[in-house]
Amino acid sequence: MTFTKLVVLVVLAASAKAADHDMYHNCSRVDVCSQNRELERQERYQVILEGAMFSQGVASFRVQTADGIEDVGLNITAIEGNIFRVQIEETESSRYHIQDVLDGEPTIVNFDDVQLWLTSAEIFLGSNRAVVNFSPFSIEFYVNDVLTVVIEGDRLTLQNEELHTPFTVGVSFTQALHLYGLHEHADYLALRTTAPGGDDPYRVKTMDLTYYELHSTMAMYGAVPVLYGHGINSTSGLFLHNAAEQWVEITNKDVGADAFFMVDSGALDIFIFLGPSTTDVVRQYTSLTGVAHLPPIWTLGYHQCRWGYADQTDVETVIADLDANDFPVDVIWLDIQHTQDMKFFTWNSENFSDPFDMLANLASTHRYLVTLSDPHFKKEEGYFVYDEATANDYFIKNPDGTNYEDECWPGTSSWMDYLNPAARDYYSSLYLYENWNGTTSTLGGIWNDMNEAAIFNEEIEKTFPYDVVHYGGVSNRDIHNMYGYLQTMATHKGLIDRDNGALRPFILTRAHFAGSQKYAAFWTGDNTAEFGFIPISYSMCLNANLLGLVFCGADVGGFFGEPSEELLQRFYQAGAWLPFFREHSNIGSERREPYLYPEDVQATIRETIKTRYAHLPVWYTLFYEHTRFGDPVIRPLFYHYPNDVELLEIDDQLLVGQNILVKAVGESEVESVQVYFPGGENEIWFSAQLDGTTFPGTGWTDIPVTIERIPVYYRLGSIIPTKQTSRPSTTDMKDDGYTMIVLLRNDEMAEGTIYNDDNLSFEYRDSQKYIYADLSATDMLLVISAIDDSDDEEFEIVIDDIVTLTYNDDGTVVKNSYKHDVNGVPLNQMKYQGKEPLVINLR
Ligand SMILES: *[C@@H]1O[C@H](CO)[C@@H](O)[C@H](O)[C@H]1NC(C)=O
Ligand SMILES: *[C@@H]1O[C@H](CO)[C@@H](O)[C@H](O)[C@H]1NC(C)=O
Ligand SMILES: *[C@@H]1O[C@H](CO)[C@@H](O)[C@H](O)[C@H]1NC(C)=O
Ligand SMILES: *[C@@H]1O[C@H](CO)[C@@H](O)[C@H](O)[C@H]1NC(C)=O
Ligand SMILES: *[C@@H]1O[C@H](CO)[C@@H](O)[C@H](O)[C@H]1NC(C)=O
Ligand SMILES: *[C@@H]1O[C@H](CO)[C@@H](O)[C@H](O)[C@H]1NC(C)=O
């Protein structure tokens, strides 16, 4: 018995090492990359002056090849918020234009001025300018008179093949010191130079990359064709509004960086973001593709998952054991075993025979369930989804018009055609309580997995073949990268409809695309129980957060393999500071619920989870601010310290909002780690242990670490709202007061924000029912005051304690803790109820 198990483990461990490089194609095996990669720079196009037309915010040009054979249109449109849109397309075009990705039609604004010269046209917009050079053709973008982005004419090609419409285009970020973006890759945050003979270009295509490797440009589950060029004086960016496979060659130079896009099909439709700050660029991008709505509060708690919890007793036992051992938890997850024969929207009659009972039990402990729901459907007559989708023609087709079939979890399957609006509506309706018997609102979320789509066929790189056909005769080539996006869109609508719009849906998706934040959280997929997968989770989630995909996490413990006790603790400690916090393990791995470990390991994990819960007010406020401004929830250091060239490549440290600095420990048996403290000598970082230790923002510092915790710091000048009473779940924290942690310098002000609402509904959005308030403090006075006049008294702020840490110029720190004001009135009797400021005098 032990022997067999050992053999199995050894096999798993051995195969867990690397992705299959023969099965997944490299550049040389994919035409659009191999045929274009070494394209010579050459003047191919020129602008024909006579064709130029200017109207309200749209400039149109005719562009031709020297021989006059190719006739191409160019539109440059000014979009609200310092954005230009560039569209280049053949006059007689059959290029496919994707739908449903932008968050509404972009708002066109008028140009401030246009000047037409013999050799160029200049378009003025605020302090920016686009210059179209006629011959050689290029489009230059100036920010405050500084050349910042160039769309290069000499690497532009538009190709019309029988089955697709490839194109190439080069974009140069002339001020950039680094490029970021092009999600999703398990790579450094700052994109690396790729070049023939070295690394392949970054491949952007949704794929189930099994056993993904660290520091690779291979395609993964998500595909977000967005690139930011960050320089000392400005950040700029682009979004290629296109869902086809792409390969992007990156060339970093001393100053400036080039990106060369090789795109398999679809439209050349590029949005250019002119910043000028990093914050501006992120807001420009999220203004186009949308923001996440607030997650229900319980999704910010701790999630317990495993492939798989096998029956409903298992579900109840795991929750009971977590409770018995004092581990807070909000959610337990079920993988595919909850279904009957892998048929989605059914329950396994033997092992989940009474789902209502299971859900009622979970609800009685204030916990939620999330179950898996994939886009493939078992080919089986009599399975109602298969029958109904077949009868209505809702499956993806082969070129000959028959249903596309291949192997997946249930055996031979077909895939729902989410491009078809009727199929989406049908799929949404499956989530209704009346259509999925055995569900209640305690089944609070859905996990859309395998939606790249993933297929058990290595001949086709385990995803859709290029030639399958979606609704309306659309080739997969044109929409491949947004298939999973469309599934989450339908799931989201299904959950909204199911609860009559009263509850915020929660969806976790593996595949994702530009704009997926509107519908779903995502995680970094099937990672491995190795130390390197800890820092990479920070790099990947930071990149995602810059691209609007704020609700990101990584499997705590590592999906494949067996974490050592040390690795598991480090994974928890890092994961607790990512927006989505879930332990997950493979069916082939040993069980790893935290109560299975020795008491010292349990103690570390327990403290880590409790620290997460204590900071829920910070997380929730940041998520609200994301919905309102489009800002990232976690941020790389350069987001707040854009001028410091030393920190542009740091990707194993993150900022939670602006005020909490976290360093992941991603190495075994270290006694100290190097932490970069940003901001200069006046920026002081307080240890989150509140032991009075501080560090100035003067760069790299050696910090001793033990297994108990990783380095976490609060910023001087901030107020951190926390809830310190330990409870089993977020719901149980409802009546607890806040502990305000105030980090300040003598005679200076500390500031923060706080947000509260009903935690579950859309009333914050639809009826402005919330409290969003400013916090400000000097060493003896704390003031809470409304930011909006809509503050709702239903959601009062009650403070239990105020802890002040006052930094003196000689470096000493004085710590005080208050439960009463200067007159002896208990703080928790002084409620802030919106509108009228609450002033707490501690003097
Ligand atoms: C690309 O993949 C093929 C097949 O696995 C391999 O033979 C070839 O060496 C690879 N090329 C590069 C540049 O890695
Ligand atoms: C430019 O805009 C015009 C007017 O909306 C449209 O007819 C034309 O197709 C557009 N051309 C391109 C290249 O997008
Ligand atoms: C940034 O701007 C300043 C002031 O305009 C200028 O002196 C400096 O050279 C610029 N730095 C870079 C790297 O462009
Ligand atoms: C129920 O679970 C057990 C244990 O995991 C498994 O062996 C059995 O096949 C499951 N029953 C069904 C009907 O799937
Ligand atoms: C729903 O499932 C329950 C058992 O879980 C069963 O008693 C009931 O008949 C089912 N309802 C329908 C409409 O199938
Ligand atoms: C919302 O949830 C948080 C965290 O559990 C809690 O502190 C707060 O009191 C809740 N608010 C309401 C109105 O229930």
PDB file of N, CA, C and O in Angstrom, residues 557-576:
ATOM      1  N   GLY A 557      -0.252  26.325  -1.656  1.00  0.00           N
ATOM      2  CA  GLY A 557       0.284  24.970  -1.528  1.00  0.00           C
ATOM      3  C   GLY A 557       0.885  24.472  -2.823  1.00  0.00           C
ATOM      4  O   GLY A 557       1.798  23.666  -2.820  1.00  0.00           O
ATOM      5  N   GLY A 558       0.341  24.972  -3.957  1.00  0.00           N
ATOM      6  CA  GLY A 558       0.777  24.452  -5.254  1.00  0.00           C
ATOM      7  C   GLY A 558      -0.114  23.304  -5.656  1.00  0.00           C
ATOM      8  O   GLY A 558      -0.269  22.328  -4.911  1.00  0.00           O
ATOM      9  N   PHE A 559      -0.723  23.413  -6.826  1.00  0.00           N
ATOM     10  CA  PHE A 559      -1.714  22.421  -7.257  1.00  0.00           C
ATOM     11  C   PHE A 559      -1.083  21.032  -7.413  1.00  0.00           C
ATOM     12  O   PHE A 559      -1.553  20.058  -6.845  1.00  0.00           O
ATOM     13  N   PHE A 560      -0.002  20.961  -8.179  1.00  0.00           N
ATOM     14  CA  PHE A 560       0.669  19.677  -8.394  1.00  0.00           C
ATOM     15  C   PHE A 560       1.710  19.448  -7.311  1.00  0.00           C
ATOM     16  O   PHE A 560       2.413  20.385  -6.917  1.00  0.00           O
ATOM     17  N   GLY A 561       1.827  18.197  -6.903  1.00  0.00           N
ATOM     18  CA  GLY A 561       2.934  17.842  -6.021  1.00  0.00           C
ATOM     19  C   GLY A 561       2.591  17.966  -4.553  1.00  0.00           C
ATOM     20  O   GLY A 561       1.431  18.143  -4.172  1.00  0.00           O
ATOM     21  N   GLU A 562       3.644  17.867  -3.732  1.00  0.00           N
ATOM     22  CA  GLU A 562       3.486  17.815  -2.283  1.00  0.00           C
ATOM     23  C   GLU A 562       4.312  18.917  -1.638  1.00  0.00           C
ATOM     24  O   GLU A 562       5.531  18.852  -1.623  1.00  0.00           O
ATOM     25  N   PRO A 563       3.683  19.949  -1.106  1.00  0.00           N
ATOM     26  CA  PRO A 563       4.479  20.982  -0.433  1.00  0.00           C
ATOM     27  C   PRO A 563       5.043  20.446   0.875  1.00  0.00           C
ATOM     28  O   PRO A 563       4.362  19.722   1.602  1.00  0.00           O
ATOM     29  N   SER A 564       6.282  20.816   1.157  1.00  0.00           N
ATOM     30  CA  SER A 564       6.806  20.547   2.498  1.00  0.00           C
ATOM     31  C   SER A 564       6.027  21.435   3.465  1.00  0.00           C
ATOM     32  O   SER A 564       5.339  22.376   3.053  1.00  0.00           O
ATOM     33  N   GLU A 565       6.167  21.188   4.736  1.00  0.00           N
ATOM     34  CA  GLU A 565       5.493  22.039   5.726  1.00  0.00           C
ATOM     35  C   GLU A 565       5.959  23.482   5.587  1.00  0.00           C
ATOM     36  O   GLU A 565       5.176  24.430   5.668  1.00  0.00           O
ATOM     37  N   GLU A 566       7.255  23.638   5.362  1.00  0.00           N
ATOM     38  CA  GLU A 566       7.791  24.992   5.221  1.00  0.00           C
ATOM     39  C   GLU A 566       7.180  25.687   4.002  1.00  0.00           C
ATOM     40  O   GLU A 566       6.719  26.834   4.081  1.00  0.00           O
ATOM     41  N   LEU A 567       7.146  24.976   2.872  1.00  0.00           N
ATOM     42  CA  LEU A 567       6.602  25.570   1.644  1.00  0.00           C
ATOM     43  C   LEU A 567       5.131  25.926   1.819  1.00  0.00           C
ATOM     44  O   LEU A 567       4.682  26.997   1.398  1.00  0.00           O
ATOM     45  N   LEU A 568       4.393  25.034   2.462  1.00  0.00           N
ATOM     46  CA  LEU A 568       2.968  25.305   2.655  1.00  0.00           C
ATOM     47  C   LEU A 568       2.767  26.585   3.467  1.00  0.00           C
ATOM     48  O   LEU A 568       1.944  27.439   3.131  1.00  0.00           O
ATOM     49  N   GLN A 569       3.553  26.732   4.512  1.00  0.00           N
ATOM     50  CA  GLN A 569       3.417  27.946   5.344  1.00  0.00           C
ATOM     51  C   GLN A 569       3.766  29.195   4.547  1.00  0.00           C
ATOM     52  O   GLN A 569       3.079  30.215   4.627  1.00  0.00           O
ATOM     53  N   ARG A 570       4.847  29.112   3.760  1.00  0.00           N
ATOM     54  CA  ARG A 570       5.234  30.275   2.942  1.00  0.00           C
ATOM     55  C   ARG A 570       4.161  30.602   1.901  1.00  0.00           C
ATOM     56  O   ARG A 570       3.918  31.765   1.594  1.00  0.00           O
ATOM     57  N   PHE A 571       3.547  29.560   1.355  1.00  0.00           N
ATOM     58  CA  PHE A 571       2.472  29.773   0.381  1.00  0.00           C
ATOM     59  C   PHE A 571       1.279  30.499   1.035  1.00  0.00           C
ATOM     60  O   PHE A 571       0.713  31.429   0.465  1.00  0.00           O
ATOM     61  N   TYR A 572       0.920  30.055   2.223  1.00  0.00           N
ATOM     62  CA  TYR A 572      -0.183  30.731   2.928  1.00  0.00           C
ATOM     63  C   TYR A 572       0.170  32.190   3.200  1.00  0.00           C
ATOM     64  O   TYR A 572      -0.643  33.091   3.008  1.00  0.00           O
ATOM     65  N   GLN A 573       1.391  32.389   3.667  1.00  0.00           N
ATOM     66  CA  GLN A 573       1.776  33.751   4.057  1.00  0.00           C
ATOM     67  C   GLN A 573       1.762  34.694   2.855  1.00  0.00           C
ATOM     68  O   GLN A 573       1.333  35.845   2.965  1.00  0.00           O
ATOM     69  N   ALA A 574       2.202  34.204   1.700  1.00  0.00           N
ATOM     70  CA  ALA A 574       2.175  35.044   0.500  1.00  0.00           C
ATOM     71  C   ALA A 574       0.737  35.188  -0.014  1.00  0.00           C
ATOM     72  O   ALA A 574       0.291  36.283  -0.367  1.00  0.00           O
ATOM     73  N   GLY A 575       0.022  34.072  -0.034  1.00  0.00           N
ATOM     74  CA  GLY A 575      -1.324  34.056  -0.614  1.00  0.00           C
ATOM     75  C   GLY A 575      -2.317  34.916   0.153  1.00  0.00           C
ATOM     76  O   GLY A 575      -3.275  35.431  -0.427  1.00  0.00           O
ATOM     77  N   ALA A 576      -2.086  35.083   1.452  1.00  0.00           N
ATOM     78  CA  ALA A 576      -3.001  35.889   2.259  1.00  0.00           C
ATOM     79  C   ALA A 576      -2.980  37.358   1.843  1.00  0.00           C
ATOM     80  O   ALA A 576      -3.871  38.122   2.188  1.00  0.00           O
TER      81      ALA A 576
END
